[in-house]
Amino acid sequence: MRYLLHEVEIEQRLFWRSRELAFFTFLLPIIFFVLLGSVYGTDKIEHVKGSAYLLAGLLGYGVVATAFAGLAITLVIRREAGILKRLRATPLPAWAYVGGVLGSTLFVYALESIALIVLGRALFGVAFPDRVFSLVLALGLGALAFSAMGIGLTAAVRSAEGSSAVVNAVYLPMAFISGSFFSPHSFPQFLRAIADVLPLTYFIRLVRDILLHGHEIWDRPGSVGVVAAWGAIGVVAALRGFRWEPREA
């Protein structure tokens, strides 16, 4: 446990010292929320206030930006720079390093979620969630599932230079199609068909049901099951494809 806590502390220092990483994974979802909430936050979307609808979507965007994209890019860069290989030669256990990285990622996403909810209340009058426990479980499930998928994705990225391009090509279209910024009900049929297989669609749907309609997480076993299933796929991909050594060595 001492190794794990020490690694979480180190990862936190590295995260906040990297201005680009902190901006694109932590601040950008908050900026999007403030800008888009100012544009159509008072409109009605699917019979709810636009800012409240947008809050749930940006919690979804935040999880893919932080737990999926940010984690995948960081690990690929460290792998290709030889950092992961050198870490394996130290007394630090592999489980402690991976746990520290995941713990730091979960902590950053927790801070981001709290900031979004507080800003929603302060700027747009969005009510605080009634089902806090269910919301925490849903956000935790999403963060773990997308972290697993992010680690699994590293197996498909061959170079540090291409990491941003590959990861962005996956998560940005997914964020738009899944309804992070707009209601997917107005999308063409082929986009809705794609959205129906994306894990982010079900995560955002789960968060909206809890945040906007007062449901408990166990009232939505379908959405929970899909997110968990995608997380399990990510775990299998990570176990089979994660590498400590550079692929371009």
PDB file of N, CA and C in Angstrom, residues 177-214:
ATOM      1  N   ILE A 177     -20.706  11.532 -31.459  1.00  0.00           N
ATOM      2  CA  ILE A 177     -21.778  10.617 -31.847  1.00  0.00           C
ATOM      3  C   ILE A 177     -22.579  10.145 -30.637  1.00  0.00           C
ATOM      4  N   SER A 178     -21.918  10.023 -29.499  1.00  0.00           N
ATOM      5  CA  SER A 178     -22.593   9.521 -28.300  1.00  0.00           C
ATOM      6  C   SER A 178     -23.474  10.569 -27.628  1.00  0.00           C
ATOM      7  N   GLY A 179     -23.368  11.823 -28.046  1.00  0.00           N
ATOM      8  CA  GLY A 179     -24.237  12.849 -27.496  1.00  0.00           C
ATOM      9  C   GLY A 179     -23.661  13.619 -26.334  1.00  0.00           C
ATOM     10  N   SER A 180     -22.341  13.810 -26.325  1.00  0.00           N
ATOM     11  CA  SER A 180     -21.729  14.589 -25.246  1.00  0.00           C
ATOM     12  C   SER A 180     -22.129  16.056 -25.306  1.00  0.00           C
ATOM     13  N   PHE A 181     -22.357  16.574 -26.507  1.00  0.00           N
ATOM     14  CA  PHE A 181     -22.601  17.997 -26.693  1.00  0.00           C
ATOM     15  C   PHE A 181     -24.011  18.310 -27.185  1.00  0.00           C
ATOM     16  N   PHE A 182     -24.648  17.353 -27.851  1.00  0.00           N
ATOM     17  CA  PHE A 182     -25.979  17.570 -28.421  1.00  0.00           C
ATOM     18  C   PHE A 182     -26.814  16.317 -28.203  1.00  0.00           C
ATOM     19  N   SER A 183     -28.109  16.467 -28.391  1.00  0.00           N
ATOM     20  CA  SER A 183     -28.988  15.306 -28.292  1.00  0.00           C
ATOM     21  C   SER A 183     -28.803  14.408 -29.516  1.00  0.00           C
ATOM     22  N   PRO A 184     -28.521  13.129 -29.332  1.00  0.00           N
ATOM     23  CA  PRO A 184     -28.350  12.227 -30.484  1.00  0.00           C
ATOM     24  C   PRO A 184     -29.646  11.910 -31.209  1.00  0.00           C
ATOM     25  N   HIS A 185     -30.793  12.307 -30.634  1.00  0.00           N
ATOM     26  CA  HIS A 185     -32.064  12.015 -31.277  1.00  0.00           C
ATOM     27  C   HIS A 185     -32.239  12.776 -32.585  1.00  0.00           C
ATOM     28  N   SER A 186     -31.476  13.854 -32.778  1.00  0.00           N
ATOM     29  CA  SER A 186     -31.575  14.612 -34.026  1.00  0.00           C
ATOM     30  C   SER A 186     -30.565  14.150 -35.066  1.00  0.00           C
ATOM     31  N   PHE A 187     -29.770  13.127 -34.749  1.00  0.00           N
ATOM     32  CA  PHE A 187     -28.763  12.639 -35.680  1.00  0.00           C
ATOM     33  C   PHE A 187     -29.407  11.784 -36.771  1.00  0.00           C
ATOM     34  N   PRO A 188     -28.750  11.667 -37.922  1.00  0.00           N
ATOM     35  CA  PRO A 188     -29.228  10.735 -38.949  1.00  0.00           C
ATOM     36  C   PRO A 188     -29.243   9.303 -38.433  1.00  0.00           C
ATOM     37  N   GLN A 189     -30.007   8.456 -39.106  1.00  0.00           N
ATOM     38  CA  GLN A 189     -30.184   7.090 -38.640  1.00  0.00           C
ATOM     39  C   GLN A 189     -28.870   6.322 -38.558  1.00  0.00           C
ATOM     40  N   PHE A 190     -27.975   6.530 -39.539  1.00  0.00           N
ATOM     41  CA  PHE A 190     -26.732   5.766 -39.532  1.00  0.00           C
ATOM     42  C   PHE A 190     -25.837   6.162 -38.359  1.00  0.00           C
ATOM     43  N   LEU A 191     -25.891   7.435 -37.936  1.00  0.00           N
ATOM     44  CA  LEU A 191     -25.114   7.850 -36.778  1.00  0.00           C
ATOM     45  C   LEU A 191     -25.721   7.284 -35.492  1.00  0.00           C
ATOM     46  N   ARG A 192     -27.038   7.228 -35.429  1.00  0.00           N
ATOM     47  CA  ARG A 192     -27.672   6.648 -34.245  1.00  0.00           C
ATOM     48  C   ARG A 192     -27.387   5.154 -34.145  1.00  0.00           C
ATOM     49  N   ALA A 193     -27.274   4.500 -35.302  1.00  0.00           N
ATOM     50  CA  ALA A 193     -26.934   3.075 -35.298  1.00  0.00           C
ATOM     51  C   ALA A 193     -25.518   2.864 -34.757  1.00  0.00           C
ATOM     52  N   ILE A 194     -24.599   3.754 -35.130  1.00  0.00           N
ATOM     53  CA  ILE A 194     -23.233   3.669 -34.609  1.00  0.00           C
ATOM     54  C   ILE A 194     -23.231   3.955 -33.110  1.00  0.00           C
ATOM     55  N   ALA A 195     -23.993   4.975 -32.710  1.00  0.00           N
ATOM     56  CA  ALA A 195     -24.044   5.344 -31.294  1.00  0.00           C
ATOM     57  C   ALA A 195     -24.539   4.196 -30.425  1.00  0.00           C
ATOM     58  N   ASP A 196     -25.409   3.359 -30.982  1.00  0.00           N
ATOM     59  CA  ASP A 196     -26.000   2.268 -30.202  1.00  0.00           C
ATOM     60  C   ASP A 196     -25.006   1.185 -29.810  1.00  0.00           C
ATOM     61  N   VAL A 197     -23.798   1.218 -30.390  1.00  0.00           N
ATOM     62  CA  VAL A 197     -22.792   0.215 -30.014  1.00  0.00           C
ATOM     63  C   VAL A 197     -21.622   0.834 -29.251  1.00  0.00           C
ATOM     64  N   LEU A 198     -21.650   2.134 -29.046  1.00  0.00           N
ATOM     65  CA  LEU A 198     -20.536   2.802 -28.373  1.00  0.00           C
ATOM     66  C   LEU A 198     -20.737   2.820 -26.860  1.00  0.00           C
ATOM     67  N   PRO A 199     -19.698   2.520 -26.107  1.00  0.00           N
ATOM     68  CA  PRO A 199     -19.851   2.495 -24.642  1.00  0.00           C
ATOM     69  C   PRO A 199     -20.182   3.852 -24.049  1.00  0.00           C
ATOM     70  N   LEU A 200     -19.700   4.933 -24.670  1.00  0.00           N
ATOM     71  CA  LEU A 200     -19.954   6.258 -24.119  1.00  0.00           C
ATOM     72  C   LEU A 200     -21.433   6.608 -24.180  1.00  0.00           C
ATOM     73  N   THR A 201     -22.139   6.117 -25.193  1.00  0.00           N
ATOM     74  CA  THR A 201     -23.583   6.351 -25.296  1.00  0.00           C
ATOM     75  C   THR A 201     -24.296   5.850 -24.049  1.00  0.00           C
ATOM     76  N   TYR A 202     -23.938   4.669 -23.620  1.00  0.00           N
ATOM     77  CA  TYR A 202     -24.620   4.055 -22.475  1.00  0.00           C
ATOM     78  C   TYR A 202     -24.162   4.681 -21.161  1.00  0.00           C
ATOM     79  N   PHE A 203     -22.916   5.123 -21.118  1.00  0.00           N
ATOM     80  CA  PHE A 203     -22.462   5.812 -19.909  1.00  0.00           C
ATOM     81  C   PHE A 203     -23.193   7.143 -19.741  1.00  0.00           C
ATOM     82  N   ILE A 204     -23.281   7.921 -20.822  1.00  0.00           N
ATOM     83  CA  ILE A 204     -23.983   9.207 -20.748  1.00  0.00           C
ATOM     84  C   ILE A 204     -25.461   8.983 -20.441  1.00  0.00           C
ATOM     85  N   ARG A 205     -26.048   7.969 -21.044  1.00  0.00           N
ATOM     86  CA  ARG A 205     -27.454   7.654 -20.777  1.00  0.00           C
ATOM     87  C   ARG A 205     -27.656   7.311 -19.308  1.00  0.00           C
ATOM     88  N   LEU A 206     -26.728   6.532 -18.742  1.00  0.00           N
ATOM     89  CA  LEU A 206     -26.815   6.163 -17.340  1.00  0.00           C
ATOM     90  C   LEU A 206     -26.694   7.392 -16.437  1.00  0.00           C
ATOM     91  N   VAL A 207     -25.729   8.261 -16.744  1.00  0.00           N
ATOM     92  CA  VAL A 207     -25.532   9.466 -15.934  1.00  0.00           C
ATOM     93  C   VAL A 207     -26.742  10.382 -16.034  1.00  0.00           C
ATOM     94  N   ARG A 208     -27.309  10.533 -17.229  1.00  0.00           N
ATOM     95  CA  ARG A 208     -28.481  11.394 -17.396  1.00  0.00           C
ATOM     96  C   ARG A 208     -29.681  10.840 -16.637  1.00  0.00           C
ATOM     97  N   ASP A 209     -29.874   9.527 -16.663  1.00  0.00           N
ATOM     98  CA  ASP A 209     -30.999   8.943 -15.932  1.00  0.00           C
ATOM     99  C   ASP A 209     -30.869   9.200 -14.428  1.00  0.00           C
ATOM    100  N   ILE A 210     -29.642   9.137 -13.908  1.00  0.00           N
ATOM    101  CA  ILE A 210     -29.429   9.368 -12.479  1.00  0.00           C
ATOM    102  C   ILE A 210     -29.485  10.851 -12.154  1.00  0.00           C
ATOM    103  N   LEU A 211     -28.801  11.656 -12.957  1.00  0.00           N
ATOM    104  CA  LEU A 211     -28.652  13.079 -12.665  1.00  0.00           C
ATOM    105  C   LEU A 211     -29.927  13.866 -12.936  1.00  0.00           C
ATOM    106  N   LEU A 212     -30.627  13.534 -14.025  1.00  0.00           N
ATOM    107  CA  LEU A 212     -31.767  14.340 -14.454  1.00  0.00           C
ATOM    108  C   LEU A 212     -33.114  13.762 -14.059  1.00  0.00           C
ATOM    109  N   HIS A 213     -33.187  12.438 -13.937  1.00  0.00           N
ATOM    110  CA  HIS A 213     -34.494  11.808 -13.715  1.00  0.00           C
ATOM    111  C   HIS A 213     -34.599  11.090 -12.376  1.00  0.00           C
ATOM    112  N   GLY A 214     -33.541  11.173 -11.564  1.00  0.00           N
ATOM    113  CA  GLY A 214     -33.628  10.633 -10.213  1.00  0.00           C
ATOM    114  C   GLY A 214     -33.620   9.131 -10.093  1.00  0.00           C
TER     115      GLY A 214
END
